[in-house]
CSV table of C-alpha atoms in Angstrom, one decimal:
chain,number,residue,atom,x,y,z
P,10,MET,CA,30.7,10.5,-55.7
P,11,VAL,CA,30.6,12.4,-52.4
P,12,PHE,CA,27.7,12.1,-50.1
P,13,SER,CA,26.9,14.7,-47.5
P,14,THR,CA,24.7,14.6,-44.4
P,15,ILE,CA,22.4,17.5,-43.7
P,16,ILE,CA,21.7,17.9,-40.0
P,17,THR,CA,18.5,19.9,-39.6
P,18,PRO,CA,17.5,21.9,-36.5
P,19,SER,CA,14.7,19.4,-35.9
P,20,ALA,CA,17.2,16.5,-36.0
P,21,ILE,CA,19.4,18.2,-33.5
P,22,LEU,CA,16.3,18.8,-31.2
P,23,ILE,CA,15.3,15.1,-31.5
P,24,GLY,CA,18.8,14.0,-30.7
P,25,ALA,CA,19.0,16.2,-27.6
P,26,ILE,CA,15.6,14.9,-26.4
P,27,LEU,CA,16.7,11.3,-26.8
P,28,ALA,CA,20.0,12.0,-25.0
P,29,ILE,CA,18.2,13.6,-22.1
P,30,THR,CA,15.7,10.7,-21.9
P,31,VAL,CA,18.5,8.1,-21.8
P,32,ARG,CA,20.4,10.0,-19.1
P,33,ALA,CA,17.3,10.4,-17.0
P,34,ASP,CA,16.5,6.7,-17.0
P,35,ASP,CA,18.5,5.1,-14.2
P,36,SER,CA,17.4,1.6,-15.4
P,37,LEU,CA,19.6,2.1,-18.5
P,38,GLN,CA,22.8,2.7,-16.5
P,39,ARG,CA,25.5,0.1,-17.0
P,40,PRO,CA,27.0,-1.6,-15.3
P,41,VAL,CA,24.2,-2.3,-12.8
P,42,PRO,CA,25.5,-2.1,-9.2
P,43,PHE,CA,24.6,-5.6,-8.0
P,44,ILE,CA,24.5,-7.5,-4.6
P,45,PHE,CA,24.0,-11.2,-4.4
P,46,ASP,CA,22.5,-12.8,-1.3
P,47,THR,CA,22.6,-16.6,-1.4
P,48,ASP,CA,22.2,-19.8,0.6
P,49,ILE,CA,24.9,-21.4,-1.4
P,50,GLY,CA,25.4,-25.0,-0.6
P,51,ASN,CA,21.8,-26.0,-0.4
P,52,ASP,CA,21.3,-26.4,-4.1
P,53,CYS,CA,23.6,-26.1,-7.2
P,54,ASP,CA,21.4,-23.3,-8.8
P,55,ASP,CA,23.1,-20.7,-6.5
P,56,VAL,CA,26.5,-21.7,-8.0
P,57,LEU,CA,25.3,-21.5,-11.6
P,58,ALA,CA,23.7,-18.1,-10.8
P,59,MET,CA,27.2,-16.9,-9.7
P,60,GLY,CA,28.5,-17.9,-13.1
P,61,VAL,CA,25.7,-15.8,-14.8
P,62,ILE,CA,26.7,-12.8,-12.6
P,63,HIS,CA,30.4,-13.0,-13.5
P,64,ALA,CA,29.6,-13.4,-17.2
P,65,LEU,CA,27.3,-10.4,-17.1
P,66,GLN,CA,30.1,-8.4,-15.3
P,67,SER,CA,32.6,-9.5,-18.0
P,68,ARG,CA,30.2,-8.1,-20.6
P,69,GLY,CA,29.9,-4.8,-18.8
P,70,GLU,CA,26.3,-5.3,-17.7
P,71,CYS,CA,26.7,-5.4,-13.9
P,72,LYS,CA,29.3,-4.9,-11.2
P,73,LEU,CA,29.2,-7.3,-8.3
P,74,LEU,CA,29.6,-5.2,-5.1
P,75,ALA,CA,29.3,-7.9,-2.5
P,76,VAL,CA,28.0,-11.4,-1.8
P,77,THR,CA,26.3,-12.3,1.4
P,78,THR,CA,25.3,-15.8,2.6
P,79,THR,CA,22.4,-17.1,4.5
P,80,LYS,CA,23.6,-20.7,4.9
P,81,ASP,CA,25.3,-20.9,8.3
P,82,HIS,CA,28.2,-23.2,7.6
P,83,GLU,CA,31.9,-22.2,7.8
P,84,LEU,CA,32.6,-23.4,4.2
P,85,ALA,CA,29.8,-21.4,2.5
P,86,ALA,CA,31.7,-18.1,2.3
P,87,PRO,CA,35.0,-19.7,1.4
P,88,PHE,CA,33.3,-21.5,-1.6
P,89,VAL,CA,31.9,-18.1,-2.7
P,90,ASP,CA,35.4,-16.7,-2.4
P,91,ALA,CA,36.7,-19.7,-4.5
P,92,ILE,CA,34.2,-19.0,-7.3
P,93,ASN,CA,35.0,-15.2,-7.3
P,94,THR,CA,38.7,-16.0,-7.4
P,95,PHE,CA,38.2,-18.4,-10.3
P,96,TYR,CA,36.6,-15.6,-12.3
P,97,GLY,CA,39.5,-13.2,-11.3
P,98,ARG,CA,37.5,-11.2,-8.7
P,99,GLY,CA,38.8,-12.5,-5.4
P,100,ASP,CA,38.5,-9.1,-3.8
P,101,ILE,CA,34.7,-9.0,-3.7
P,102,PRO,CA,33.5,-8.5,-0.1
P,103,ILE,CA,31.7,-11.5,1.4
P,104,GLY,CA,29.5,-11.3,4.5
P,105,VAL,CA,27.9,-14.1,6.5
P,106,CYS,CA,25.0,-14.7,8.8
P,107,ARG,CA,25.1,-16.6,12.1
P,108,SER,CA,21.5,-17.8,12.3
P,109,GLY,CA,21.9,-21.6,12.7
P,110,VAL,CA,19.7,-22.2,9.6
P,111,THR,CA,20.9,-25.1,7.4
P,112,PRO,CA,24.2,-25.5,9.3
P,113,GLY,CA,25.4,-28.5,7.4
P,114,ALA,CA,28.2,-28.3,4.8
P,115,GLY,CA,26.0,-29.3,1.9
P,116,ARG,CA,27.1,-31.6,-0.9
P,117,PHE,CA,29.6,-29.2,-2.6
P,118,ASN,CA,30.8,-26.4,-0.3
P,119,ILE,CA,33.4,-29.0,0.7
P,120,LEU,CA,35.1,-28.0,-2.6
P,121,ALA,CA,36.4,-25.0,-0.8
P,122,ALA,CA,38.6,-27.3,1.3
P,123,GLU,CA,39.6,-29.6,-1.6
P,124,ARG,CA,43.3,-29.8,-2.2
P,125,ASP,CA,45.5,-31.2,-5.0
P,126,ASP,CA,49.2,-31.6,-4.1
P,127,ASN,CA,48.7,-29.6,-0.9
P,128,ASP,CA,47.3,-26.6,-2.7
P,129,PHE,CA,43.7,-25.6,-2.9
P,130,ARG,CA,42.1,-27.0,-6.0
P,131,TYR,CA,40.2,-23.7,-6.2
P,132,PRO,CA,42.5,-20.9,-4.8
P,133,HIS,CA,41.0,-18.5,-2.4
P,134,ASP,CA,41.9,-16.5,0.7
P,135,LEU,CA,38.9,-16.9,3.0
P,136,VAL,CA,39.4,-20.2,4.8
P,137,SER,CA,36.4,-20.1,7.2
P,138,GLY,CA,33.2,-18.1,7.4
P,139,GLN,CA,34.1,-17.5,11.0
P,140,GLU,CA,36.7,-15.1,9.7
P,141,ALA,CA,34.2,-13.2,7.5
P,142,PRO,CA,32.4,-10.0,8.6
P,143,ALA,CA,28.7,-10.0,9.4
P,144,ALA,CA,26.4,-9.8,6.3
P,145,VAL,CA,24.6,-6.7,7.6
P,146,ALA,CA,27.9,-4.7,7.9
P,147,VAL,CA,28.9,-5.8,4.4
P,148,LEU,CA,25.5,-4.8,3.0
P,149,ARG,CA,25.4,-1.4,4.7
P,150,LYS,CA,28.9,-0.6,3.4
P,151,ALA,CA,28.2,-1.6,-0.1
P,152,LEU,CA,24.9,0.3,-0.2
P,153,ALA,CA,26.4,3.5,1.3
P,154,SER,CA,29.1,3.6,-1.4
P,155,GLN,CA,26.6,3.7,-4.3
P,156,GLN,CA,24.5,6.4,-6.0
P,157,ASP,CA,21.0,6.9,-4.8
P,158,GLY,CA,18.4,4.6,-6.4
P,159,SER,CA,21.0,2.5,-8.3
P,160,VAL,CA,21.6,-0.8,-6.5
P,161,VAL,CA,19.9,-4.1,-7.5
P,162,ILE,CA,19.9,-6.9,-5.0
P,163,ALA,CA,19.2,-10.5,-5.9
P,164,GLN,CA,18.1,-12.6,-2.9
P,165,VAL,CA,18.1,-16.3,-3.8
P,166,GLY,CA,18.2,-17.8,-0.3
P,167,PHE,CA,16.4,-17.0,2.9
P,168,SER,CA,15.3,-13.5,3.8
P,169,THR,CA,17.4,-13.5,7.0
P,170,ASN,CA,20.1,-11.0,6.0
P,171,LEU,CA,17.8,-8.5,4.3
P,172,ALA,CA,15.4,-8.6,7.2
P,173,ASN,CA,18.3,-7.9,9.6
P,174,LEU,CA,19.4,-5.1,7.2
P,175,LEU,CA,16.0,-3.4,7.6
P,176,ALA,CA,16.4,-3.5,11.4
P,177,SER,CA,19.9,-2.3,11.4
P,178,SER,CA,21.0,0.9,13.1
P,179,PRO,CA,23.2,3.8,11.9
P,180,ASP,CA,26.9,2.9,11.8
P,181,GLU,CA,30.3,4.1,10.5
P,182,HIS,CA,29.1,3.6,6.9
P,183,SER,CA,25.9,5.6,7.0
P,184,ASP,CA,23.9,7.7,9.5
P,185,LEU,CA,20.7,6.2,8.2
P,186,ASP,CA,18.8,3.3,9.7
P,187,GLY,CA,18.5,0.1,7.6
P,188,LYS,CA,15.1,0.8,6.1
P,189,SER,CA,16.0,4.4,5.2
P,190,LEU,CA,19.3,3.3,3.7
P,191,VAL,CA,17.5,0.6,1.5
P,192,LYS,CA,14.9,3.1,0.4
P,193,LYS,CA,17.6,5.6,-0.6
P,194,LYS,CA,20.0,3.3,-2.4
P,195,VAL,CA,18.1,0.3,-3.7
P,196,ARG,CA,16.3,0.4,-7.1
P,197,LEU,CA,15.1,-3.2,-7.1
P,198,LEU,CA,15.0,-6.4,-5.1
P,199,SER,CA,14.9,-9.4,-7.3
P,200,ILE,CA,13.9,-12.4,-5.1
P,201,MET,CA,13.7,-16.1,-5.8
P,202,ALA,CA,11.0,-17.1,-3.4
P,203,GLY,CA,7.3,-18.1,-3.1
P,204,ALA,CA,4.9,-19.7,-5.6
P,205,PHE,CA,2.3,-17.8,-7.5
P,206,THR,CA,0.6,-20.2,-10.0
P,207,THR,CA,0.8,-23.4,-7.9
P,208,ASP,CA,0.1,-24.3,-4.3
P,209,HIS,CA,3.6,-24.8,-2.9
P,210,ARG,CA,5.4,-23.9,0.3
P,211,GLU,CA,8.6,-22.8,-1.3
P,212,TYR,CA,12.0,-23.6,0.4
P,213,ASN,CA,13.5,-20.2,0.7
P,214,ILE,CA,10.3,-18.9,2.4
P,215,VAL,CA,9.7,-21.7,4.9
P,216,LYS,CA,13.3,-21.9,6.1
P,217,ASP,CA,12.9,-18.4,7.7
P,218,ILE,CA,9.2,-17.5,7.6
P,219,PRO,CA,9.5,-14.6,10.1
P,220,ALA,CA,12.2,-12.9,8.0
P,221,ALA,CA,10.2,-13.5,4.8
P,222,LYS,CA,7.2,-11.9,6.4
P,223,ILE,CA,9.3,-8.9,7.2
P,224,ILE,CA,10.5,-8.5,3.6
P,225,ALA,CA,6.9,-8.9,2.3
P,226,SER,CA,5.5,-6.4,4.7
P,227,GLN,CA,8.3,-3.8,5.2
P,228,TRP,CA,10.6,-3.7,2.2
P,229,PRO,CA,10.5,-0.1,0.8
P,230,THR,CA,11.4,-0.6,-2.8
P,231,PRO,CA,10.0,-2.5,-5.8
P,232,ILE,CA,10.3,-6.3,-5.5
P,233,LEU,CA,10.3,-8.7,-8.5
P,234,TRP,CA,9.5,-12.3,-7.4
P,235,SER,CA,10.6,-15.4,-9.3
P,236,GLY,CA,8.3,-18.2,-8.0
P,237,TYR,CA,9.0,-21.9,-7.7
P,238,GLU,CA,7.1,-22.5,-11.0
P,239,VAL,CA,9.4,-20.4,-13.1
P,240,GLY,CA,12.7,-22.2,-12.4
P,241,LEU,CA,10.9,-25.5,-12.5
P,242,ALA,CA,9.8,-24.7,-16.1
P,243,LEU,CA,13.4,-24.0,-17.2
P,244,PRO,CA,15.6,-27.1,-16.5
P,245,TYR,CA,19.3,-26.7,-17.0
P,246,PRO,CA,20.4,-29.3,-19.7
P,247,HIS,CA,22.9,-31.7,-18.1
P,248,ALA,CA,24.7,-32.0,-21.5
P,249,SER,CA,26.0,-28.5,-20.9
P,250,ILE,CA,27.6,-29.5,-17.6
P,251,GLU,CA,29.4,-32.4,-19.4
P,252,LEU,CA,30.5,-30.3,-22.4
P,253,ASP,CA,30.5,-26.5,-21.9
P,254,TYR,CA,32.8,-26.3,-18.9
P,255,ALA,CA,35.6,-28.5,-20.3
P,256,TYR,CA,37.8,-25.4,-21.0
P,257,ALA,CA,39.1,-25.8,-17.4
P,258,PRO,CA,40.6,-29.0,-16.0
P,259,HIS,CA,38.5,-28.3,-12.8
P,260,HIS,CA,35.5,-26.0,-12.9
P,261,PRO,CA,33.8,-25.1,-9.6
P,262,LEU,CA,30.3,-24.7,-11.3
P,263,ALA,CA,30.4,-28.1,-13.1
P,264,GLU,CA,31.9,-29.9,-10.2
P,265,ALA,CA,29.3,-28.5,-7.7
P,266,TYR,CA,26.5,-29.5,-10.1
P,267,VAL,CA,27.8,-33.1,-10.3
P,268,LEU,CA,28.3,-33.4,-6.5
P,269,TYR,CA,24.8,-32.1,-5.9
P,270,ASN,CA,23.1,-34.5,-8.3
P,271,PRO,CA,25.2,-36.2,-11.0
P,272,PRO,CA,24.0,-36.1,-14.6
P,273,PRO,CA,21.9,-37.2,-16.3
P,274,HIS,CA,19.9,-34.7,-14.2
P,275,ASP,CA,18.4,-31.5,-15.4
P,276,ARG,CA,18.3,-29.2,-12.4
P,277,PRO,CA,15.7,-26.4,-12.3
P,278,THR,CA,17.2,-22.9,-12.8
P,279,TRP,CA,15.4,-21.2,-9.9
P,280,ASP,CA,18.1,-18.7,-8.8
P,281,LEU,CA,19.5,-18.0,-12.2
P,282,THR,CA,16.1,-16.5,-13.3
P,283,SER,CA,16.2,-13.8,-10.6
P,284,VAL,CA,19.7,-12.8,-11.7
P,285,LEU,CA,18.9,-12.8,-15.4
P,286,GLN,CA,15.8,-10.7,-15.2
P,287,ALA,CA,17.3,-8.2,-12.7
P,288,VAL,CA,20.2,-7.3,-15.0
P,289,ARG,CA,18.4,-7.8,-18.3
P,290,PRO,CA,14.9,-6.6,-17.7
P,291,ASP,CA,14.2,-5.6,-21.3
P,292,HIS,CA,15.3,-8.7,-23.1
P,293,GLY,CA,11.9,-10.4,-23.1
P,294,TYR,CA,12.9,-13.6,-21.3
P,295,PHE,CA,9.9,-13.4,-19.1
P,296,ASP,CA,6.6,-11.6,-18.8
P,297,LEU,CA,5.6,-9.8,-15.6
P,298,SER,CA,2.3,-9.9,-13.7
P,299,ALA,CA,0.2,-6.9,-13.0
P,300,PRO,CA,1.4,-4.8,-10.0
P,301,GLY,CA,0.2,-6.0,-6.6
P,302,ARG,CA,1.3,-7.1,-3.2
P,303,VAL,CA,2.8,-10.4,-1.9
P,304,SER,CA,1.9,-11.6,1.5
P,305,VAL,CA,3.4,-14.6,3.4
P,306,ALA,CA,1.2,-16.8,5.6
P,307,ASP,CA,2.2,-18.3,8.9
P,308,ASP,CA,2.7,-21.7,7.1
P,309,GLY,CA,5.0,-20.1,4.4
P,310,ARG,CA,2.5,-20.0,1.6
P,311,THR,CA,2.7,-16.9,-0.6
P,312,THR,CA,-0.3,-15.0,-1.9
P,313,PHE,CA,-0.4,-12.3,-4.6
P,314,SER,CA,-3.1,-9.6,-4.7
P,315,GLU,CA,-3.3,-7.2,-7.5
P,316,GLU,CA,-3.2,-3.5,-6.5
P,317,ASP,CA,-3.0,-0.3,-8.6
P,318,ASN,CA,0.6,1.0,-8.2
P,319,GLY,CA,1.5,-2.1,-6.1
P,320,ARG,CA,5.1,-2.6,-5.1
P,321,ASP,CA,5.4,-6.2,-6.3
P,322,ARG,CA,5.3,-8.1,-9.6
P,323,TYR,CA,6.1,-11.8,-10.3
P,324,LEU,CA,7.7,-13.5,-13.3
P,325,ILE,CA,5.7,-15.4,-15.8
P,326,ILE,CA,7.3,-17.7,-18.3
P,327,GLY,CA,5.5,-18.7,-21.5
P,328,ASP,CA,6.1,-21.7,-23.7
P,329,HIS,CA,7.4,-19.4,-26.5
P,330,GLN,CA,10.1,-18.0,-24.1
P,331,LYS,CA,11.5,-21.2,-22.6
P,332,SER,CA,14.1,-22.2,-25.2
P,333,ARG,CA,15.5,-18.7,-25.4
P,334,ALA,CA,15.7,-18.2,-21.7
P,335,ILE,CA,17.4,-21.6,-21.2
P,336,GLU,CA,19.9,-20.8,-24.0
P,337,ALA,CA,20.8,-17.5,-22.4
P,338,LEU,CA,21.3,-19.1,-19.0
P,339,VAL,CA,23.5,-21.9,-20.5
P,340,GLN,CA,25.6,-19.4,-22.5
P,341,LEU,CA,26.1,-17.1,-19.6
P,342,SER,CA,26.8,-19.6,-16.8
P,343,SER,CA,29.3,-21.5,-19.0
P,344,GLN,CA,31.1,-18.4,-20.3
P,345,PRO,CA,34.9,-18.7,-19.6
P,346,PRO,CA,36.5,-16.2,-17.2
P,347,THR,CA,38.2,-13.2,-18.8
P,348,GLN,CA,41.3,-11.3,-17.9
P,349,GLN,CA,40.6,-8.6,-15.4
């Protein structure tokens, strides 16, 4: 028996409309051009978030353009380079700030200097952050190279680099000032900062309150806030650290987690949530608040006020979403590297 498909004029018209709709929706573009701004070394969630990013890139969902650090220690950027190299992407640009904020090495950035038989345990080229370019220059170059309205930035540390970006002047990468460049190139800022359903002076805010106030008052594109309460509600199961990373004799994510706070310890997934929602906004892992505006007080507390057509929203996690979100974060962060 032979079956034939009849394509009617109305079917053709509907298909054309759907195609146009998809092409017109920038949020459906894949891979998402992605920038990661991190205070890596102050908590192990930054490291797990990098695993999520690399897994999403391997799946064709995002492309990591650059990583910038807000922890001012010389081993922060080298450890970022070690992680990128572990995943086969050692050429990703890395920029640093020189702010003097949290200048200690932290509990696990020392892995960048760890050697086995005189060779780096985790191979990388960048030996010291002193050799890395300034974060603002890296950010401006990355943004200028992308299509208008396409870039997603995840900020999971202090607001230092992005506040400096807004204040930057035209350079060899773009004749636009920083705020104009951001407005032209950035589609979304996904930021792990603040607290919106509990009274809490969140770490990423209070470590650079002036910069956080600049982002809250001057950032020109939509901002999605993942507050302290969201990551706290999604603890990373320590059994995954002990089991799911064993495909490598040494794994930078698992080793960083153990050095930060050894299992049995289920660390909140603060920074991972900002990455997951930024790249997968339509998967239903979280709900979103009504639109509004976030403000930062002089003591670092954050306040959200609803506004029609407001720039900001914050993440909400319901009990029915928790197990699925945790499973996604575990599966992505522990995904093995793929051949590039």
